[in-house]
């Protein structure tokens, strides 16, 4: 069977990494990381357009698409130091959210079952439900903690008469038991939603949500360190979910006042270097609202930063001098 390839846009892989066939696990049996596209915006509550996100993230780079990206900071080339493949897009029909999410869950579980880390390119944030569930099916329900960067809590209940949408996946994950509420860490919340009733539900689940005012008052790094201690307690791995509206980008539901892109990249690096990450998704890149492609570029670099940190973590675990962020760029060159 041939690779499905992107639903929207040219059939290219993430920065030129080798293609694989999602429905044929033997083609990625040796993978460390498998990239999967989830071109779905049937869960949006405001402006659609994230169905074009996976294609934009794959292509957003001014360097050659040659399957190589040496990191200046981390001194690894994640696309070569790790076996990274791109299995194309899951077929997701915007008019049938339940079928689409079920297809994505099966795909993510297949990648996790093969022993690889699934990296899912969204798509709206409704895909976090099948993404984290697919990983939890492999590593154990309640055994995967979730670190969630977002402007919004995404813990709504019923919206537009539906249990599924990009404002509800985190509630569904907790209700299903895939992720424990007390191992759910949210970073970057702000604005004017959700309301008191939903916040009370979140408190009852013992979620830990870092709103921007707290992050500014205490500092991002101390809050991350605190969250990391919770994330690794009684859990087998960590799922990282990054909604690009945690910054102030081109997306469907923008909320001013977020993290800078520098802060987000540093935070993603810390998550994937310090924690046992078993799955990643990057969501809500919406090219129709993305001036000069800055959000697609950010999404691309979030993926690269995550992969580079995973590669560095594995190299350090093999022995030798650990990574030192204070080391000058040209030392030992």
Short mmCIF file of C-alpha atoms in Angstrom, two decimals, residues 40-46 94 97-98 101 123-130 150 153-173 193 243 253 283-284:
data_model
loop_
_atom_site.label_atom_id
_atom_site.label_comp_id
_atom_site.label_asym_id
_atom_site.label_seq_id
_atom_site.Cartn_x
_atom_site.Cartn_y
_atom_site.Cartn_z
CA UNK A 40 -8.43 18.45 10.96
CA UNK A 41 -10.33 21.61 11.91
CA UNK A 42 -13.80 20.16 12.37
CA UNK A 43 -13.57 20.90 16.09
CA UNK A 44 -13.02 24.64 15.87
CA UNK A 45 -15.38 26.99 17.69
CA UNK A 46 -14.32 30.21 15.90
CA UNK A 94 -14.00 17.53 8.86
CA UNK A 97 -15.41 14.31 14.05
CA UNK A 98 -15.96 10.98 15.79
CA UNK A 101 -10.66 11.19 15.93
CA UNK A 123 -4.93 20.31 13.22
CA UNK A 124 -7.11 21.87 15.93
CA UNK A 125 -6.73 20.88 19.55
CA UNK A 126 -9.55 18.35 19.49
CA UNK A 127 -6.85 15.94 18.27
CA UNK A 128 -5.22 15.91 21.71
CA UNK A 129 -7.88 13.44 22.85
CA UNK A 130 -6.90 10.68 20.37
CA UNK A 150 -2.07 26.78 25.84
CA UNK A 153 -7.80 25.25 29.42
CA UNK A 154 -9.76 23.18 26.84
CA UNK A 155 -11.83 21.67 29.64
CA UNK A 156 -15.28 22.60 28.36
CA UNK A 157 -18.09 20.08 28.57
CA UNK A 158 -20.76 20.23 25.84
CA UNK A 159 -20.28 22.85 23.14
CA UNK A 160 -22.58 23.30 20.15
CA UNK A 161 -24.33 20.13 21.31
CA UNK A 162 -21.19 18.01 20.98
CA UNK A 163 -18.86 16.31 23.44
CA UNK A 164 -15.96 16.80 21.02
CA UNK A 165 -14.25 20.00 19.91
CA UNK A 166 -11.06 21.92 20.42
CA UNK A 167 -12.30 23.40 23.69
CA UNK A 168 -13.04 20.02 25.31
CA UNK A 169 -10.29 17.41 24.80
CA UNK A 170 -8.70 17.78 28.23
CA UNK A 171 -11.98 17.11 30.03
CA UNK A 172 -12.60 14.05 27.87
CA UNK A 173 -9.07 12.73 28.58
CA UNK A 193 -12.53 31.67 29.47
CA UNK A 243 -1.08 24.87 21.24
CA UNK A 253 -8.72 31.70 18.62
CA UNK A 283 -1.67 22.18 17.19
CA UNK A 284 -3.68 25.19 16.01
#
